[in-house]
CSV table of C-alpha atoms (C1' of nucleotides) in Angstrom, one decimal:
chain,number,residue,atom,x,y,z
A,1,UNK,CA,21.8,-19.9,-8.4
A,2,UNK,CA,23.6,-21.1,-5.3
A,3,UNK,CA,26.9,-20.9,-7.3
A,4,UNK,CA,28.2,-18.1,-8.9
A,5,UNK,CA,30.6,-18.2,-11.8
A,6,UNK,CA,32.7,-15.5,-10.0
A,7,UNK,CA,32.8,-14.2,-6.4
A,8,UNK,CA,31.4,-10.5,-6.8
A,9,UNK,CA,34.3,-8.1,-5.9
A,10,UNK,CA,35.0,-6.8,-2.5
A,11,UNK,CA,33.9,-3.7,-3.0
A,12,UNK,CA,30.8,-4.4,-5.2
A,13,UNK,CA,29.6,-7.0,-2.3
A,14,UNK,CA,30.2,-4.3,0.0
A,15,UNK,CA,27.8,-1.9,-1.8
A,16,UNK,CA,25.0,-4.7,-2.2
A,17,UNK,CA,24.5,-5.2,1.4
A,18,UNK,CA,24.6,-2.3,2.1
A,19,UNK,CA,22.3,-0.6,-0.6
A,20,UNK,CA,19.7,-3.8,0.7
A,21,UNK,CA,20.2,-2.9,4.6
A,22,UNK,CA,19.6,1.0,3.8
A,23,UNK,CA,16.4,-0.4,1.0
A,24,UNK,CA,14.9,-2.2,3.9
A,25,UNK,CA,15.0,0.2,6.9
A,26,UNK,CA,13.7,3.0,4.3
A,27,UNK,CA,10.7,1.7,2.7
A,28,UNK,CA,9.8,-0.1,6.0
A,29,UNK,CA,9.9,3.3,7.9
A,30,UNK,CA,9.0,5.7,4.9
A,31,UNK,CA,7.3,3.1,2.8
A,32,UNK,CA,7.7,1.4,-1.0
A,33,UNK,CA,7.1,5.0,-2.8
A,34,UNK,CA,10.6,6.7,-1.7
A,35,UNK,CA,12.8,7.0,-4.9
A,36,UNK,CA,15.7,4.8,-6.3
A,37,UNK,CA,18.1,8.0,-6.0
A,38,UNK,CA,16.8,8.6,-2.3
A,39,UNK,CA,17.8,5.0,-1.7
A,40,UNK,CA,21.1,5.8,-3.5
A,41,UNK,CA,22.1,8.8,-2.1
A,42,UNK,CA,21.6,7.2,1.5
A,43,UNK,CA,23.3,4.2,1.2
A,44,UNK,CA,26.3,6.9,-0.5
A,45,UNK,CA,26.3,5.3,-4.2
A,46,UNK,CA,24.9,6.3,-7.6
A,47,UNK,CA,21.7,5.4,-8.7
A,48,UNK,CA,23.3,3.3,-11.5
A,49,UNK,CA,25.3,1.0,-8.4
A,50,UNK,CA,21.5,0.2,-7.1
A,51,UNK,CA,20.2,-0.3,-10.9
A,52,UNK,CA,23.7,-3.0,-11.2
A,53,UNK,CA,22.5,-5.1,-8.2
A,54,UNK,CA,18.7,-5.1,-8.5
A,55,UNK,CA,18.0,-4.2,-12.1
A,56,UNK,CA,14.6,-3.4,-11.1
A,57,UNK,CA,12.9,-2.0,-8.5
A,58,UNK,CA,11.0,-4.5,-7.9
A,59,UNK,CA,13.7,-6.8,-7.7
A,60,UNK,CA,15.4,-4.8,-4.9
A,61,UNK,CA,12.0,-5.4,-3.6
A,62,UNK,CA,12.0,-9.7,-3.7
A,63,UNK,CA,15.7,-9.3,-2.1
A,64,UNK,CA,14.9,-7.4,0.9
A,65,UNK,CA,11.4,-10.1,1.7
A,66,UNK,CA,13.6,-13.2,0.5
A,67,UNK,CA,16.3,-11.8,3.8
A,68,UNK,CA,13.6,-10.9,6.1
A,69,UNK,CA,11.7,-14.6,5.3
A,70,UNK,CA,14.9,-16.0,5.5
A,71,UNK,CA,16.2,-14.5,8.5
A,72,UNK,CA,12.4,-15.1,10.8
A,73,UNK,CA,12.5,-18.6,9.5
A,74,UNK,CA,16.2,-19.0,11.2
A,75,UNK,CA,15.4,-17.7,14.1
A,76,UNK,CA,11.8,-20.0,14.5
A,77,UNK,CA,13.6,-22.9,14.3
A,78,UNK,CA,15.9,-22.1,16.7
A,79,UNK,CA,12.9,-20.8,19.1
A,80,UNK,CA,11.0,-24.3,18.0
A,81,UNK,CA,14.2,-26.8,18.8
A,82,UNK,CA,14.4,-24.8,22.5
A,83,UNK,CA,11.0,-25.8,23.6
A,84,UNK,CA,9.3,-28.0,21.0
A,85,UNK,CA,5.8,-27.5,23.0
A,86,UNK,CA,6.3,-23.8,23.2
A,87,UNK,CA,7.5,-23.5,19.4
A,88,UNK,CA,4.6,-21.9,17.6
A,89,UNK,CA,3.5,-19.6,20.7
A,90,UNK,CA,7.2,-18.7,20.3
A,91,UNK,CA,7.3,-18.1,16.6
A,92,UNK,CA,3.9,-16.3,16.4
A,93,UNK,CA,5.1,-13.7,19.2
A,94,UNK,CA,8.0,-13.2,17.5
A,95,UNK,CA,6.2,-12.4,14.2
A,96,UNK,CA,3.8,-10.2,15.7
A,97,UNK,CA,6.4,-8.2,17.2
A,98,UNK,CA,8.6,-7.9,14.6
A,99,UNK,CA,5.7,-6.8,12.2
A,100,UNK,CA,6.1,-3.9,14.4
A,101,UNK,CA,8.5,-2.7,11.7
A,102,UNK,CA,8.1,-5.3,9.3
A,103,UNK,CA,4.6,-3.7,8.6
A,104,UNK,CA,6.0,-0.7,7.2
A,105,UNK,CA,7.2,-3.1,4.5
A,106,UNK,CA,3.6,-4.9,4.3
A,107,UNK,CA,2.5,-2.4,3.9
A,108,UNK,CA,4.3,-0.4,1.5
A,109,UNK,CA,4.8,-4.0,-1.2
A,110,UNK,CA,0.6,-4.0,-0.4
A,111,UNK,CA,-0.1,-1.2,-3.0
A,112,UNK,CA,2.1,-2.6,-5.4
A,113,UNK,CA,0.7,-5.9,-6.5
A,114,UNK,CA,3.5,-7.7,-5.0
A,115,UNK,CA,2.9,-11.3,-5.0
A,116,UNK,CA,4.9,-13.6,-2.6
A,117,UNK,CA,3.8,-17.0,-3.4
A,118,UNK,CA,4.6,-16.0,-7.1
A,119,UNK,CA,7.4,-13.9,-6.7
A,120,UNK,CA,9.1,-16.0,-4.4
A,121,UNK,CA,7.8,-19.2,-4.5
A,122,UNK,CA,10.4,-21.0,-2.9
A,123,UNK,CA,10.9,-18.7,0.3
A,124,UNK,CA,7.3,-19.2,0.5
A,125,UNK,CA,7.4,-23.2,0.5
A,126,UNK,CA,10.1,-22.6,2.9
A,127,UNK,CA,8.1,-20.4,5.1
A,128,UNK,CA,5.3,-22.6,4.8
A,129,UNK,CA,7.5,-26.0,5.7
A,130,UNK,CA,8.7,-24.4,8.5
A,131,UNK,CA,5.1,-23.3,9.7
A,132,UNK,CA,3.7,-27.2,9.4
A,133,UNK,CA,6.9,-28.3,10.6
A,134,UNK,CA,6.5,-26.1,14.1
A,135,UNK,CA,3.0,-26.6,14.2
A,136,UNK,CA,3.2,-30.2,14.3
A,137,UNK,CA,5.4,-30.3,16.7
A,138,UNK,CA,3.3,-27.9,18.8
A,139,UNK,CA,0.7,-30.7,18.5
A,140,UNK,CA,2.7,-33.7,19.2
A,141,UNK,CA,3.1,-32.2,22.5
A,142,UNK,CA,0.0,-31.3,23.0
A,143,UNK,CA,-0.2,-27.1,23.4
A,144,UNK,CA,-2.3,-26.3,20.2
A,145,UNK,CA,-5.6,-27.8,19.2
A,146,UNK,CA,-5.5,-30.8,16.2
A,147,UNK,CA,-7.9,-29.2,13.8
A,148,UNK,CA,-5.5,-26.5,12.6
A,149,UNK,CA,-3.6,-26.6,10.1
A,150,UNK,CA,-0.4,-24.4,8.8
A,151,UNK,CA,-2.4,-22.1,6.9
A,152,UNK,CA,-4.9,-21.2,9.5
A,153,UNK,CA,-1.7,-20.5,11.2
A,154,UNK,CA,-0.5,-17.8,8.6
A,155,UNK,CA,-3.7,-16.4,8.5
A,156,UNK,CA,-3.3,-15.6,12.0
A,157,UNK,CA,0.2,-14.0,11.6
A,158,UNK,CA,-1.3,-12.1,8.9
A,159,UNK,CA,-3.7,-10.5,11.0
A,160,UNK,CA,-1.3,-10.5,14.1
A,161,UNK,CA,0.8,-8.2,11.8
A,162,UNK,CA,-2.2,-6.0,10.8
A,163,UNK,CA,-2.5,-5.5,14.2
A,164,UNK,CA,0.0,-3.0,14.3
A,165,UNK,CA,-1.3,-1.0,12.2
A,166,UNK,CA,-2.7,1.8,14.3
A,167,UNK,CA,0.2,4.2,15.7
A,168,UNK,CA,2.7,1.5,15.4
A,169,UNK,CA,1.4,1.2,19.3
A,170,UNK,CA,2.4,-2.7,19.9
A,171,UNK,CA,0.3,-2.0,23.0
A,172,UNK,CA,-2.5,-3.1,21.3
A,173,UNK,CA,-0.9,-6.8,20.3
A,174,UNK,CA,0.4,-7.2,23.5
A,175,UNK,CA,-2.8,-7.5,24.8
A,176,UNK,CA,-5.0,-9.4,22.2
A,177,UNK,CA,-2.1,-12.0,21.6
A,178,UNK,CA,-3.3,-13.7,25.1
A,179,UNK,CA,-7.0,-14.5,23.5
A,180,UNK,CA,-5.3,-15.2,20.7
A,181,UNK,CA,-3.1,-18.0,22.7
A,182,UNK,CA,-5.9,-19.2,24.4
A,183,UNK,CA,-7.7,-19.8,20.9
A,184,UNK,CA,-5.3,-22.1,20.3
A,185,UNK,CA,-4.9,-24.0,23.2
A,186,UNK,CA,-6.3,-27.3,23.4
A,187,UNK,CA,-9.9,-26.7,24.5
A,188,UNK,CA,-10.7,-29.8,27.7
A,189,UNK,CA,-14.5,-29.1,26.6
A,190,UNK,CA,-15.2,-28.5,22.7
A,191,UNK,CA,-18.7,-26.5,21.6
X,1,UNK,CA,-21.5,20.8,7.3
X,2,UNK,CA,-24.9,19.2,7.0
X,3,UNK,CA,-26.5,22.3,5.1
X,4,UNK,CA,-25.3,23.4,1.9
X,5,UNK,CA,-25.8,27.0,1.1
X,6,UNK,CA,-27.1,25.9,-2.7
X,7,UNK,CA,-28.2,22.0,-3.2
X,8,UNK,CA,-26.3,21.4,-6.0
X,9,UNK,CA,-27.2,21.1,-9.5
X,10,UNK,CA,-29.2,17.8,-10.3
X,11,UNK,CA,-26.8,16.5,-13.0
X,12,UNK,CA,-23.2,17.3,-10.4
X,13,UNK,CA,-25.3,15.4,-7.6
X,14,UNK,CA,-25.6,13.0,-9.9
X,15,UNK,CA,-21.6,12.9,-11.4
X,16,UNK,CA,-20.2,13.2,-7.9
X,17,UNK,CA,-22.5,10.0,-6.4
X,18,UNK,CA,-21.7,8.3,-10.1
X,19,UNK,CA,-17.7,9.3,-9.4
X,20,UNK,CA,-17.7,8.0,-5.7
X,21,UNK,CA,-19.0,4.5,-6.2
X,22,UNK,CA,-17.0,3.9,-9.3
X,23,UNK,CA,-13.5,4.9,-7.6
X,24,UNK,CA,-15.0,3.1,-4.6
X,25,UNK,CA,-15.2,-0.2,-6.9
X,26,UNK,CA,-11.6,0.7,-8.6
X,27,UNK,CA,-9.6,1.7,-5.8
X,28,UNK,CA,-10.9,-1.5,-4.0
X,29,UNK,CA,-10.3,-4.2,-6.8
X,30,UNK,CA,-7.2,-2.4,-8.3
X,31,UNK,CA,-5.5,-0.1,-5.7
X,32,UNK,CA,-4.6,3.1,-5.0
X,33,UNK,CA,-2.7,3.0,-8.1
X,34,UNK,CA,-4.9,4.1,-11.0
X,35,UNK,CA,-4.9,7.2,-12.4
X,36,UNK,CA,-7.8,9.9,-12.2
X,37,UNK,CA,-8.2,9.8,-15.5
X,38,UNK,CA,-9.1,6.3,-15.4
X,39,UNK,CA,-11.7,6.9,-12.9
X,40,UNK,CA,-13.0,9.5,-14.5
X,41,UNK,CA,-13.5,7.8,-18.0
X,42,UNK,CA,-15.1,4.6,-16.5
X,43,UNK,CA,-17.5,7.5,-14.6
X,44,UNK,CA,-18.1,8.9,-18.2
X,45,UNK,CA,-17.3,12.2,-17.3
X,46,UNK,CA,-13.9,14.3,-17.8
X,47,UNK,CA,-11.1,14.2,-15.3
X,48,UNK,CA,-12.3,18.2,-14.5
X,49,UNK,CA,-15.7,17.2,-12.9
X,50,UNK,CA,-13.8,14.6,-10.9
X,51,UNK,CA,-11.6,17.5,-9.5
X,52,UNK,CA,-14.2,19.7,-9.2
X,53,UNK,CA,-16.3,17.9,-6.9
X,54,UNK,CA,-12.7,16.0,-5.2
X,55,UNK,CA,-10.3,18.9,-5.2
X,56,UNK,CA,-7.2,16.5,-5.0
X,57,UNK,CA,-6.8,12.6,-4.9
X,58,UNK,CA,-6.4,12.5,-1.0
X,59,UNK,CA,-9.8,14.1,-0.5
X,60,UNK,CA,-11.8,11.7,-2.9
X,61,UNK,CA,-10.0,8.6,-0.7
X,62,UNK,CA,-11.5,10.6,2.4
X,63,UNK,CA,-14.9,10.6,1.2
X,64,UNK,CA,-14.6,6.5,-0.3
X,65,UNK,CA,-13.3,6.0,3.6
X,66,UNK,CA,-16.2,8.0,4.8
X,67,UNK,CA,-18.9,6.6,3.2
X,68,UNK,CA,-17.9,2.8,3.7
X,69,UNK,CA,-17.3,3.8,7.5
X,70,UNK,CA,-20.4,5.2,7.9
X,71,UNK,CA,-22.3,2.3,5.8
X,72,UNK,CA,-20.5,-0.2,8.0
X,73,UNK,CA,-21.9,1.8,11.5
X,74,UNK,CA,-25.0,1.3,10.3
X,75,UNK,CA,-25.2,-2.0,9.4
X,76,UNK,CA,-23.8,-3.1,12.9
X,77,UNK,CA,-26.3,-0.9,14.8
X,78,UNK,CA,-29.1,-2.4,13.0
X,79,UNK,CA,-27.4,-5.8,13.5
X,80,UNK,CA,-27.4,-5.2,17.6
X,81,UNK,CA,-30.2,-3.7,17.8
X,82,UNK,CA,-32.0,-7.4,16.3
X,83,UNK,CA,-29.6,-9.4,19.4
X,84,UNK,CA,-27.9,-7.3,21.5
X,85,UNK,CA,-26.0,-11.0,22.0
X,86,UNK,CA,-24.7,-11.6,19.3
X,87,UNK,CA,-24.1,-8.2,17.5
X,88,UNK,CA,-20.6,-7.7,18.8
X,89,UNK,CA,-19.8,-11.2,16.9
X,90,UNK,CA,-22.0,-10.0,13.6
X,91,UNK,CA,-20.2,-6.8,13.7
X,92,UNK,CA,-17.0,-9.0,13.8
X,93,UNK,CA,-18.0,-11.4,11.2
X,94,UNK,CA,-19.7,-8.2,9.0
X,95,UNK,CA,-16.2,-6.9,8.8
X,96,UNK,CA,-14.4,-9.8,8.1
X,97,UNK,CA,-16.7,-10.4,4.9
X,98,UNK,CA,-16.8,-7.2,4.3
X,99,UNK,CA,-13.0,-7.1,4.1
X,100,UNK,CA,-12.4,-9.4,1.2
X,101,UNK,CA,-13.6,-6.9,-1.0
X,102,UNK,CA,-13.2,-3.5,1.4
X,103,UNK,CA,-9.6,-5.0,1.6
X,104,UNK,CA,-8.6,-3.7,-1.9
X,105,UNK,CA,-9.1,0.0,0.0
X,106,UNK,CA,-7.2,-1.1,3.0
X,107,UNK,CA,-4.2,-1.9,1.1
X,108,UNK,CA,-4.4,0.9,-1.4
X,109,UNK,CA,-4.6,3.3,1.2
X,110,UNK,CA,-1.8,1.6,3.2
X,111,UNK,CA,1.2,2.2,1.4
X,112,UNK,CA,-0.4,6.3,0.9
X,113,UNK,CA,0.5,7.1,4.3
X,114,UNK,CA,-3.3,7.7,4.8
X,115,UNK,CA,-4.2,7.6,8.4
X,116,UNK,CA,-7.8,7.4,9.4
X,117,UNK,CA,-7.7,9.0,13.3
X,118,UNK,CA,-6.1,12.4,11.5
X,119,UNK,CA,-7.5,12.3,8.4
X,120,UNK,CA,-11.2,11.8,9.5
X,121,UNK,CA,-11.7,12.2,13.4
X,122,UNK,CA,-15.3,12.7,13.2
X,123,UNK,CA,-15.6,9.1,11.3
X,124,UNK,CA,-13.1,7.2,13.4
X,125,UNK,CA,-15.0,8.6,16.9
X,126,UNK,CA,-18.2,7.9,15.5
X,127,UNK,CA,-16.9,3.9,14.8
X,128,UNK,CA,-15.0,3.7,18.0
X,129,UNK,CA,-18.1,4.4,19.8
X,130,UNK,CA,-20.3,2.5,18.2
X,131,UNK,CA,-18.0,-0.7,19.0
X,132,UNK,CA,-17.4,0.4,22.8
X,133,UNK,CA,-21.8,0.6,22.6
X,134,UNK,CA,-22.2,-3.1,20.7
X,135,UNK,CA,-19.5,-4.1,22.9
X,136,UNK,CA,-21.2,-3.0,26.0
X,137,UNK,CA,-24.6,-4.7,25.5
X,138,UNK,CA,-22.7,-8.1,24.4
X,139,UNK,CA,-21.0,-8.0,27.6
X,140,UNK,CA,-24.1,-7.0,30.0
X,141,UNK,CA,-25.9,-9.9,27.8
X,142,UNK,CA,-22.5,-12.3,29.1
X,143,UNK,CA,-21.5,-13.6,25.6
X,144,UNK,CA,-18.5,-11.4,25.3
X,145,UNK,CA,-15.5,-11.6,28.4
X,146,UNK,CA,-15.5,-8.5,30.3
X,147,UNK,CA,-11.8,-8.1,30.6
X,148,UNK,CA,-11.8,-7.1,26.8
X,149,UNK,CA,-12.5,-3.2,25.6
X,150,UNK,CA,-13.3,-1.3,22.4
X,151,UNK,CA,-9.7,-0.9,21.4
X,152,UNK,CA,-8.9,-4.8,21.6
X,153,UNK,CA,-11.9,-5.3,19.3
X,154,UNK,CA,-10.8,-2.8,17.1
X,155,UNK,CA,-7.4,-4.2,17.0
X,156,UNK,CA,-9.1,-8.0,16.3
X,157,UNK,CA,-10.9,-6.3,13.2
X,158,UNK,CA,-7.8,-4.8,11.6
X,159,UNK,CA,-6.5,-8.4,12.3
X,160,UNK,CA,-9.5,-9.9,10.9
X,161,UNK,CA,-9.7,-7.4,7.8
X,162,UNK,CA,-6.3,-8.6,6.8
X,163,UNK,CA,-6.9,-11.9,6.9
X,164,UNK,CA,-8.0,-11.8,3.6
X,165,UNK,CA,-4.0,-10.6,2.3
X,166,UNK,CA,-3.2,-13.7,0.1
X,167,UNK,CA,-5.6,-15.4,-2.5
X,168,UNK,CA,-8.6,-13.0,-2.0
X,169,UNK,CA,-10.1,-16.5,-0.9
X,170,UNK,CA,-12.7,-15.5,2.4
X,171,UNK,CA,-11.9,-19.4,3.3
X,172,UNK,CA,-8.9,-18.9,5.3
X,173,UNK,CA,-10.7,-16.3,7.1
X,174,UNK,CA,-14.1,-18.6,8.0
X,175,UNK,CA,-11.7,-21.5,9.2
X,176,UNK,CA,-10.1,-18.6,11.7
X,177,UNK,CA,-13.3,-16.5,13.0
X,178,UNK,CA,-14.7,-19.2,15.5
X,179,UNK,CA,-11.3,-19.6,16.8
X,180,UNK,CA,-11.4,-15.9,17.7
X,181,UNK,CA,-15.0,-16.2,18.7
X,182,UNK,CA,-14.1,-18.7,21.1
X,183,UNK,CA,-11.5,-16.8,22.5
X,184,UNK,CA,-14.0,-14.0,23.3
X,185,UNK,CA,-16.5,-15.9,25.1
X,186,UNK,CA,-16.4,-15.9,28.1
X,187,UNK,CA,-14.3,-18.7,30.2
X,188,UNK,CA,-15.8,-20.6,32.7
X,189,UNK,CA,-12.5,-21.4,34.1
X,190,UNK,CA,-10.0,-18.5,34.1
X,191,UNK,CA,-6.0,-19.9,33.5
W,1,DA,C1',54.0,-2.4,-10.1
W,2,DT,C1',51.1,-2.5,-14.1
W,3,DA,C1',47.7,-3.9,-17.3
W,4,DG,C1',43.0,-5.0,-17.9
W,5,DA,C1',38.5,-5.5,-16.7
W,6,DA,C1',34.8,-4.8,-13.8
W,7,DT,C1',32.5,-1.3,-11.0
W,8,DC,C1',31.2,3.4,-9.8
W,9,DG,C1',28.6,7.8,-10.1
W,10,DG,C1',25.4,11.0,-11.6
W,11,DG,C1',23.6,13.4,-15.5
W,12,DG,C1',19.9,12.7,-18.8
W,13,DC,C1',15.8,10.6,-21.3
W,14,DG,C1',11.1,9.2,-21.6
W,15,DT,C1',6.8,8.3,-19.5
W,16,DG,C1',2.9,8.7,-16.7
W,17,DC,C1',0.3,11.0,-13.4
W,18,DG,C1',-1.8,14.9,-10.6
W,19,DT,C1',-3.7,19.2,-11.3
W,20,DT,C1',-5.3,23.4,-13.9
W,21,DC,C1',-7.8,26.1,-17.2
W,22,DC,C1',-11.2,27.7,-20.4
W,23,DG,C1',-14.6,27.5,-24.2
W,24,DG,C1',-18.8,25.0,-24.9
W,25,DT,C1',-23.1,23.2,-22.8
W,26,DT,C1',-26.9,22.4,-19.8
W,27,DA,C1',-29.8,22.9,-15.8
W,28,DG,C1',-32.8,26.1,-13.1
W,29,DT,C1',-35.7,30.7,-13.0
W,30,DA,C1',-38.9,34.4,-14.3
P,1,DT,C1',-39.3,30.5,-23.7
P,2,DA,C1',-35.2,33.1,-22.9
P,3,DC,C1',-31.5,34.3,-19.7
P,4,DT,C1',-27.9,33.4,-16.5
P,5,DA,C1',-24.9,31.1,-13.7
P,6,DA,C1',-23.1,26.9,-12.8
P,7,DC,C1',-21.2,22.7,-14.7
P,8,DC,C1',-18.9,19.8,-18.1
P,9,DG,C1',-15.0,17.9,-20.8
P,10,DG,C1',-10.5,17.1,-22.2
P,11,DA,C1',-6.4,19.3,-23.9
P,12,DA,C1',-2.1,20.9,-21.8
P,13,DC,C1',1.4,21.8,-18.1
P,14,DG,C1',4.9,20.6,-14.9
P,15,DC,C1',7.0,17.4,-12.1
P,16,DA,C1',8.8,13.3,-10.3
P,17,DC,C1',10.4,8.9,-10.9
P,18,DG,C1',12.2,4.6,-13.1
P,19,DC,C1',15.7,3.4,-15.9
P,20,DC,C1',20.0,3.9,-19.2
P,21,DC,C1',24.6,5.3,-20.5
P,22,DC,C1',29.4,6.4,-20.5
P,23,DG,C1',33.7,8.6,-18.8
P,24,DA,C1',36.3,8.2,-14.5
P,25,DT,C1',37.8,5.2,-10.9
P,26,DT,C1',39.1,1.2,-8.3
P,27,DC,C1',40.1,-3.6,-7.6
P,28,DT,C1',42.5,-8.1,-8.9
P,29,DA,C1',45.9,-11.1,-11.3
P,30,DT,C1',50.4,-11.6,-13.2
DNA sequence: ATAGAATCGGGGCGTGCGTTCCGGTTAGTA
DNA sequence: TACTAACCGGAACGCACGCCCCGATTCTAT
């Protein structure tokens, strides 16, 4: 998988990245139902160049999550090795405001039965790892509360996500991600 | 609006109720997706009387949206009105619940570009101000922070709703809604 | 430079869905 | 009970989209 028995011509490496760059921006801003060809015809290939790379659709559709995933998870660990105490605070802004257009694509794989942990099950464990990984940190040095665990954690970026989803406004995150901080703050007096 | 020229025939009252909760139950647990004919077969009646009483696909998702809108309204009013305390958190915690199975609509309707402020203004004013009312009374009753308004609880519930995205299981959600309670109540000391 | 092979492009096929239409049927009324 | 108007069902239409195919083109190795 990591290997491949030959190195993809220039030109046909050219037109994958680019056909994926042009699939991500459109069905994050237009949403999962625009067409193959309309994909195509803006990225300026045939439809048979798109159906050569991702033989499906919703192959072309694993690609583009597997790059985001890939790409947040980068960039969280560099946030994380910064400022070890302000990792997760860090990572969880930084999610929340990039599912200012990342919601489009929520959104648009939510209709369509898309399934990460089955699709993709190892950018998922890696997602995950790097969640626990950050979080524990967090903990060590003292800025988030012991009794959460990773997945309460991406069920809050879940709904810090969903939060954008009226008038792509990130107004309203900008100003519930405070409470949602303070939730997760080491509390001196616990109820 | 309210008053029909003609109340409509016993047995179409009775097919357009029978066609609304069914497509209510299928939209929700299998999206957006499946076709009218579908709908209209599990309603045992032809796909005609579904059009007839839902002149196009859009307009029966307006009248699901509607009626689950206006269900939920009245739920939390009658929840307030027992503890004008703690309603804000029941209408909270309604909606989470709720959202495990409402969810199914939220997705289904996300990738549709359906979009509630435009689609149904009279629903979405009616909501907003019953949470700015529940809101209100939780804060003159000091449970709920004063700095907070309608449109950061709103926000919260669209956050809350999706926590429910991965494994349909509510758990994730129940570990999550105190931490959010707690970051509503209000703080003796102020950081 | 040239041969050979992989890639490109876009026309075309099949399918599935939203919507319409009309002959048969059934609920209300006198 | 008989008449009428509204309602019912499901066959049929058109369209749009996913996917395949093949002649023309472009890249790489000798």
């Amino acid at each position: 998988m990591t290997d491949r028995p030959r190195p993809l011509r220039a030109d046909a490496a050219r037109n994958r990245a680019r056909v994926l760059q042009v699939a991500y921006e459109t069905f994050a801003a237009e949403g999962a139902a625009v067409p193959i060809d309309e994909i195509a015809r803006r990225a300026g290939v045939g439809a048979g160049t798109v159906y050569r790379h991702f033989p499906t659709k919703e192959s072309l559709f694993q690609a583009i999550v597997a790059d985001r995933l890939h790409q947040v998870v980068e960039r969280a660990r560099a946030l994380a090795a910064a400022d070890p105490g302000e990792g997760l605070y860090a990572f969880l802004f930084l999610l929340a405001e990039q599912g200012a257009t990342d919601l489009g694509l929520t959104e648009a794989f939510a209709g369509t039965g898309f399934d990460l942990t089955e699709a993709l099950p190892e950018a998922e464990r890696e997602f995950m790892g790097t969640v626990a990984e950050i979080l524990a940190q967090a903990q060590q040095a003292g800025t988030v509360r012991p009794d959460v665990d990773a997945a309460d954690i991406k069920t809050l970026m879940v709904g810090l996500q969903a939060m954008h989803r009226f008038r792509g406004d990130s107004e309203h995150m900008r100003r519930v991600y405070p409470l949602i901080r303070a939730a997760l703050a080491v509390q001196k007096a616990e109820g």
